[in-house]
Amino acid sequence: MAASGTIWVKTAKGREEVESKAHGLAFKSRHVLIMIDGKRDLEALQSILPPATVPGIVDELLSNGFIEVSEVAPVVAEAGAAAVNPEEDPFLLGQTFMINMAGRILGIAGDAISAKVKAAGDVATLKALYPEWRSAIRQAPDGLQRLKELEKKLSKVLGD
């Protein structure tokens, strides 16, 4: 069960799914699987993915053998120091965030911008797509209301 503080790692089956989509995971489940890196706990995953869906998807991935509980204790940052994960990929985090938010807020109307974001190859390209993504998000009532919050999260993910 997805519990606070638990760290998960991908199994061989999980790594195979990430590399080749061999097991046909659903879009949302695959994105959660990609973000599981042996360093993030439930709260960390919920800060970059839709929070309400993460526990259920983690439970699904665990019960289907895509992930397992890490046997290595997470590194705890010194008091007052920010935890820095040198292996986090701002590009992948930003890309996933932009695609997820476009899908959640715009539905199929977000497919065009999501395709452009998916085709991006680096952080600079994601940043160049940001004005178009922002404009698309603004078109939805929910997006307009949440835009400042989304901008803050995206800025944090991309390292701005």
PDB file of C-alpha atoms in Angstrom:
ATOM      1  CA  MET A   1       0.000   0.000   0.000  1.00  0.00           C
ATOM      2  CA  ALA A   2       1.253   3.501  -0.851  1.00  0.00           C
ATOM      3  CA  ALA A   3       2.450   4.864   2.477  1.00  0.00           C
ATOM      4  CA  SER A   4       4.073   8.140   3.374  1.00  0.00           C
ATOM      5  CA  GLY A   5       7.860   7.878   3.528  1.00  0.00           C
ATOM      6  CA  THR A   6       8.045   4.643   1.530  1.00  0.00           C
ATOM      7  CA  ILE A   7      10.510   4.682  -1.345  1.00  0.00           C
ATOM      8  CA  TRP A   8       9.928   2.446  -4.363  1.00  0.00           C
ATOM      9  CA  VAL A   9      12.187   1.196  -7.148  1.00  0.00           C
ATOM     10  CA  LYS A  10      11.356  -0.269 -10.536  1.00  0.00           C
ATOM     11  CA  THR A  11      11.557  -4.023 -10.949  1.00  0.00           C
ATOM     12  CA  ALA A  12      12.913  -5.617 -14.136  1.00  0.00           C
ATOM     13  CA  LYS A  13       9.314  -5.641 -15.410  1.00  0.00           C
ATOM     14  CA  GLY A  14       8.995  -1.929 -14.619  1.00  0.00           C
ATOM     15  CA  ARG A  15      12.241  -1.045 -16.391  1.00  0.00           C
ATOM     16  CA  GLU A  16      11.115  -3.082 -19.400  1.00  0.00           C
ATOM     17  CA  GLU A  17       7.827  -1.128 -19.511  1.00  0.00           C
ATOM     18  CA  VAL A  18       9.649   2.205 -19.383  1.00  0.00           C
ATOM     19  CA  GLU A  19      12.056   1.212 -22.137  1.00  0.00           C
ATOM     20  CA  SER A  20       9.672  -0.490 -24.555  1.00  0.00           C
ATOM     21  CA  LYS A  21       6.051  -0.150 -23.373  1.00  0.00           C
ATOM     22  CA  ALA A  22       6.065  -3.963 -23.418  1.00  0.00           C
ATOM     23  CA  HIS A  23       3.209  -4.353 -20.940  1.00  0.00           C
ATOM     24  CA  GLY A  24       0.874  -1.658 -22.280  1.00  0.00           C
ATOM     25  CA  LEU A  25       0.406   0.339 -19.095  1.00  0.00           C
ATOM     26  CA  ALA A  26      -2.178   3.112 -19.197  1.00  0.00           C
ATOM     27  CA  PHE A  27      -0.821   6.636 -19.808  1.00  0.00           C
ATOM     28  CA  LYS A  28      -1.174   7.833 -16.190  1.00  0.00           C
ATOM     29  CA  SER A  29       0.258   4.642 -14.727  1.00  0.00           C
ATOM     30  CA  ARG A  30       3.245   4.805 -17.052  1.00  0.00           C
ATOM     31  CA  HIS A  31       3.970   8.416 -16.046  1.00  0.00           C
ATOM     32  CA  VAL A  32       3.939   7.498 -12.362  1.00  0.00           C
ATOM     33  CA  LEU A  33       6.220   4.539 -13.136  1.00  0.00           C
ATOM     34  CA  ILE A  34       8.662   6.830 -14.950  1.00  0.00           C
ATOM     35  CA  MET A  35       8.822   9.158 -11.928  1.00  0.00           C
ATOM     36  CA  ILE A  36       9.616   6.321  -9.505  1.00  0.00           C
ATOM     37  CA  ASP A  37      13.377   6.508  -9.138  1.00  0.00           C
ATOM     38  CA  GLY A  38      14.297   4.995  -5.787  1.00  0.00           C
ATOM     39  CA  LYS A  39      14.492   8.438  -4.193  1.00  0.00           C
ATOM     40  CA  ARG A  40      10.954   9.848  -4.233  1.00  0.00           C
ATOM     41  CA  ASP A  41       8.361   9.014  -1.612  1.00  0.00           C
ATOM     42  CA  LEU A  42       4.596   9.474  -1.889  1.00  0.00           C
ATOM     43  CA  GLU A  43       4.688  13.212  -1.115  1.00  0.00           C
ATOM     44  CA  ALA A  44       7.410  13.855  -3.674  1.00  0.00           C
ATOM     45  CA  LEU A  45       5.422  12.030  -6.360  1.00  0.00           C
ATOM     46  CA  GLN A  46       2.274  13.932  -5.416  1.00  0.00           C
ATOM     47  CA  SER A  47       4.107  17.246  -5.781  1.00  0.00           C
ATOM     48  CA  ILE A  48       4.777  16.597  -9.485  1.00  0.00           C
ATOM     49  CA  LEU A  49       1.816  14.410 -10.484  1.00  0.00           C
ATOM     50  CA  PRO A  50      -1.944  14.660  -9.854  1.00  0.00           C
ATOM     51  CA  PRO A  51      -1.952  14.116  -6.059  1.00  0.00           C
ATOM     52  CA  ALA A  52      -5.277  12.308  -5.740  1.00  0.00           C
ATOM     53  CA  THR A  53      -4.374   9.627  -8.284  1.00  0.00           C
ATOM     54  CA  VAL A  54      -0.855   8.763  -7.126  1.00  0.00           C
ATOM     55  CA  PRO A  55      -1.623   6.395  -4.190  1.00  0.00           C
ATOM     56  CA  GLY A  56      -3.960   4.222  -6.261  1.00  0.00           C
ATOM     57  CA  ILE A  57      -1.560   4.056  -9.190  1.00  0.00           C
ATOM     58  CA  VAL A  58       1.386   3.236  -6.921  1.00  0.00           C
ATOM     59  CA  ASP A  59      -0.674   0.436  -5.358  1.00  0.00           C
ATOM     60  CA  GLU A  60      -1.531  -0.849  -8.859  1.00  0.00           C
ATOM     61  CA  LEU A  61       2.129  -0.766  -9.958  1.00  0.00           C
ATOM     62  CA  LEU A  62       3.168  -2.546  -6.766  1.00  0.00           C
ATOM     63  CA  SER A  63       0.548  -5.289  -7.013  1.00  0.00           C
ATOM     64  CA  ASN A  64       1.318  -5.897 -10.707  1.00  0.00           C
ATOM     65  CA  GLY A  65       5.056  -6.244 -10.121  1.00  0.00           C
ATOM     66  CA  PHE A  66       6.270  -3.045 -11.830  1.00  0.00           C
ATOM     67  CA  ILE A  67       7.752  -1.622  -8.620  1.00  0.00           C
ATOM     68  CA  GLU A  68       8.832  -2.829  -5.203  1.00  0.00           C
ATOM     69  CA  VAL A  69       9.692  -1.220  -1.892  1.00  0.00           C
ATOM     70  CA  SER A  70      13.308  -0.076  -1.848  1.00  0.00           C
ATOM     71  CA  GLU A  71      15.575  -1.913   0.545  1.00  0.00           C
ATOM     72  CA  VAL A  72      17.928   1.068   0.652  1.00  0.00           C
ATOM     73  CA  ALA A  73      17.076   3.769   3.170  1.00  0.00           C
ATOM     74  CA  PRO A  74      16.584   7.190   1.574  1.00  0.00           C
ATOM     75  CA  VAL A  75      19.271   9.812   2.138  1.00  0.00           C
ATOM     76  CA  VAL A  76      18.061  12.342   4.673  1.00  0.00           C
ATOM     77  CA  ALA A  77      19.153  15.929   4.153  1.00  0.00           C
ATOM     78  CA  GLU A  78      20.882  17.763   6.975  1.00  0.00           C
ATOM     79  CA  ALA A  79      18.598  19.935   9.079  1.00  0.00           C
ATOM     80  CA  GLY A  80      17.863  23.166   7.257  1.00  0.00           C
ATOM     81  CA  ALA A  81      19.459  22.000   4.012  1.00  0.00           C
ATOM     82  CA  ALA A  82      17.426  21.472   0.873  1.00  0.00           C
ATOM     83  CA  ALA A  83      17.347  17.923  -0.401  1.00  0.00           C
ATOM     84  CA  VAL A  84      18.990  17.855  -3.806  1.00  0.00           C
ATOM     85  CA  ASN A  85      18.727  14.898  -6.104  1.00  0.00           C
ATOM     86  CA  PRO A  86      21.439  15.219  -8.762  1.00  0.00           C
ATOM     87  CA  GLU A  87      19.792  12.537 -10.900  1.00  0.00           C
ATOM     88  CA  GLU A  88      16.436  14.320 -11.250  1.00  0.00           C
ATOM     89  CA  ASP A  89      15.805  15.194 -14.840  1.00  0.00           C
ATOM     90  CA  PRO A  90      14.197  18.661 -15.134  1.00  0.00           C
ATOM     91  CA  PHE A  91      13.310  17.914 -18.743  1.00  0.00           C
ATOM     92  CA  LEU A  92      11.406  14.722 -17.958  1.00  0.00           C
ATOM     93  CA  LEU A  93       9.723  16.264 -14.927  1.00  0.00           C
ATOM     94  CA  GLY A  94       8.699  19.380 -16.879  1.00  0.00           C
ATOM     95  CA  GLN A  95       7.538  17.396 -19.884  1.00  0.00           C
ATOM     96  CA  THR A  96       5.429  15.075 -17.730  1.00  0.00           C
ATOM     97  CA  PHE A  97       3.945  17.971 -15.784  1.00  0.00           C
ATOM     98  CA  MET A  98       3.016  19.929 -18.918  1.00  0.00           C
ATOM     99  CA  ILE A  99       1.433  16.892 -20.587  1.00  0.00           C
ATOM    100  CA  ASN A 100      -0.461  15.853 -17.449  1.00  0.00           C
ATOM    101  CA  MET A 101      -1.854  19.312 -16.791  1.00  0.00           C
ATOM    102  CA  ALA A 102      -2.871  19.819 -20.420  1.00  0.00           C
ATOM    103  CA  GLY A 103      -4.676  16.473 -20.336  1.00  0.00           C
ATOM    104  CA  ARG A 104      -6.357  17.046 -16.966  1.00  0.00           C
ATOM    105  CA  ILE A 105      -7.451  20.593 -17.622  1.00  0.00           C
ATOM    106  CA  LEU A 106      -8.111  20.585 -21.353  1.00  0.00           C
ATOM    107  CA  GLY A 107      -8.968  16.958 -22.077  1.00  0.00           C
ATOM    108  CA  ILE A 108      -8.744  16.166 -25.782  1.00  0.00           C
ATOM    109  CA  ALA A 109      -8.474  19.898 -26.515  1.00  0.00           C
ATOM    110  CA  GLY A 110      -4.971  19.651 -25.022  1.00  0.00           C
ATOM    111  CA  ASP A 111      -3.817  16.945 -27.444  1.00  0.00           C
ATOM    112  CA  ALA A 112      -2.128  19.388 -29.832  1.00  0.00           C
ATOM    113  CA  ILE A 113       0.029  21.099 -27.214  1.00  0.00           C
ATOM    114  CA  SER A 114       0.680  17.756 -25.498  1.00  0.00           C
ATOM    115  CA  ALA A 115       2.007  16.338 -28.782  1.00  0.00           C
ATOM    116  CA  LYS A 116       4.385  19.291 -29.159  1.00  0.00           C
ATOM    117  CA  VAL A 117       5.582  18.929 -25.564  1.00  0.00           C
ATOM    118  CA  LYS A 118       6.029  15.173 -26.058  1.00  0.00           C
ATOM    119  CA  ALA A 119       8.148  15.832 -29.166  1.00  0.00           C
ATOM    120  CA  ALA A 120      10.388  18.303 -27.313  1.00  0.00           C
ATOM    121  CA  GLY A 121      13.927  17.082 -26.803  1.00  0.00           C
ATOM    122  CA  ASP A 122      15.251  19.353 -24.085  1.00  0.00           C
ATOM    123  CA  VAL A 123      14.416  21.923 -21.406  1.00  0.00           C
ATOM    124  CA  ALA A 124      15.051  24.832 -23.800  1.00  0.00           C
ATOM    125  CA  THR A 125      12.391  23.502 -26.157  1.00  0.00           C
ATOM    126  CA  LEU A 126       9.945  23.061 -23.257  1.00  0.00           C
ATOM    127  CA  LYS A 127      10.593  26.655 -22.225  1.00  0.00           C
ATOM    128  CA  ALA A 128       9.997  27.791 -25.818  1.00  0.00           C
ATOM    129  CA  LEU A 129       6.651  25.925 -25.777  1.00  0.00           C
ATOM    130  CA  TYR A 130       5.669  27.454 -22.452  1.00  0.00           C
ATOM    131  CA  PRO A 131       3.784  30.510 -23.880  1.00  0.00           C
ATOM    132  CA  GLU A 132       1.666  28.259 -26.115  1.00  0.00           C
ATOM    133  CA  TRP A 133       1.024  25.824 -23.228  1.00  0.00           C
ATOM    134  CA  ARG A 134       0.098  28.715 -20.926  1.00  0.00           C
ATOM    135  CA  SER A 135      -2.269  30.161 -23.522  1.00  0.00           C
ATOM    136  CA  ALA A 136      -3.982  26.800 -23.966  1.00  0.00           C
ATOM    137  CA  ILE A 137      -4.366  26.317 -20.194  1.00  0.00           C
ATOM    138  CA  ARG A 138      -5.854  29.833 -19.866  1.00  0.00           C
ATOM    139  CA  GLN A 139      -8.677  28.878 -22.222  1.00  0.00           C
ATOM    140  CA  ALA A 140     -10.220  26.501 -19.691  1.00  0.00           C
ATOM    141  CA  PRO A 141     -12.065  27.998 -16.692  1.00  0.00           C
ATOM    142  CA  ASP A 142     -10.284  25.619 -14.319  1.00  0.00           C
ATOM    143  CA  GLY A 143      -6.973  26.408 -15.995  1.00  0.00           C
ATOM    144  CA  LEU A 144      -7.412  30.141 -15.648  1.00  0.00           C
ATOM    145  CA  GLN A 145      -8.161  29.725 -11.942  1.00  0.00           C
ATOM    146  CA  ARG A 146      -5.144  27.465 -11.366  1.00  0.00           C
ATOM    147  CA  LEU A 147      -2.675  29.164 -13.710  1.00  0.00           C
ATOM    148  CA  LYS A 148      -0.539  30.862 -11.036  1.00  0.00           C
ATOM    149  CA  GLU A 149      -0.242  27.622  -9.073  1.00  0.00           C
ATOM    150  CA  LEU A 150       0.658  25.663 -12.217  1.00  0.00           C
ATOM    151  CA  GLU A 151       3.226  28.264 -13.278  1.00  0.00           C
ATOM    152  CA  LYS A 152       4.930  28.063  -9.867  1.00  0.00           C
ATOM    153  CA  LYS A 153       5.099  24.265 -10.019  1.00  0.00           C
ATOM    154  CA  LEU A 154       6.404  24.246 -13.587  1.00  0.00           C
ATOM    155  CA  SER A 155       9.013  26.879 -12.765  1.00  0.00           C
ATOM    156  CA  LYS A 156      10.191  24.798  -9.798  1.00  0.00           C
ATOM    157  CA  VAL A 157      10.372  21.637 -11.909  1.00  0.00           C
ATOM    158  CA  LEU A 158      12.301  23.295 -14.736  1.00  0.00           C
ATOM    159  CA  GLY A 159      14.706  24.921 -12.289  1.00  0.00           C
ATOM    160  CA  ASP A 160      13.820  28.552 -12.937  1.00  0.00           C
TER     161      ASP A 160
END
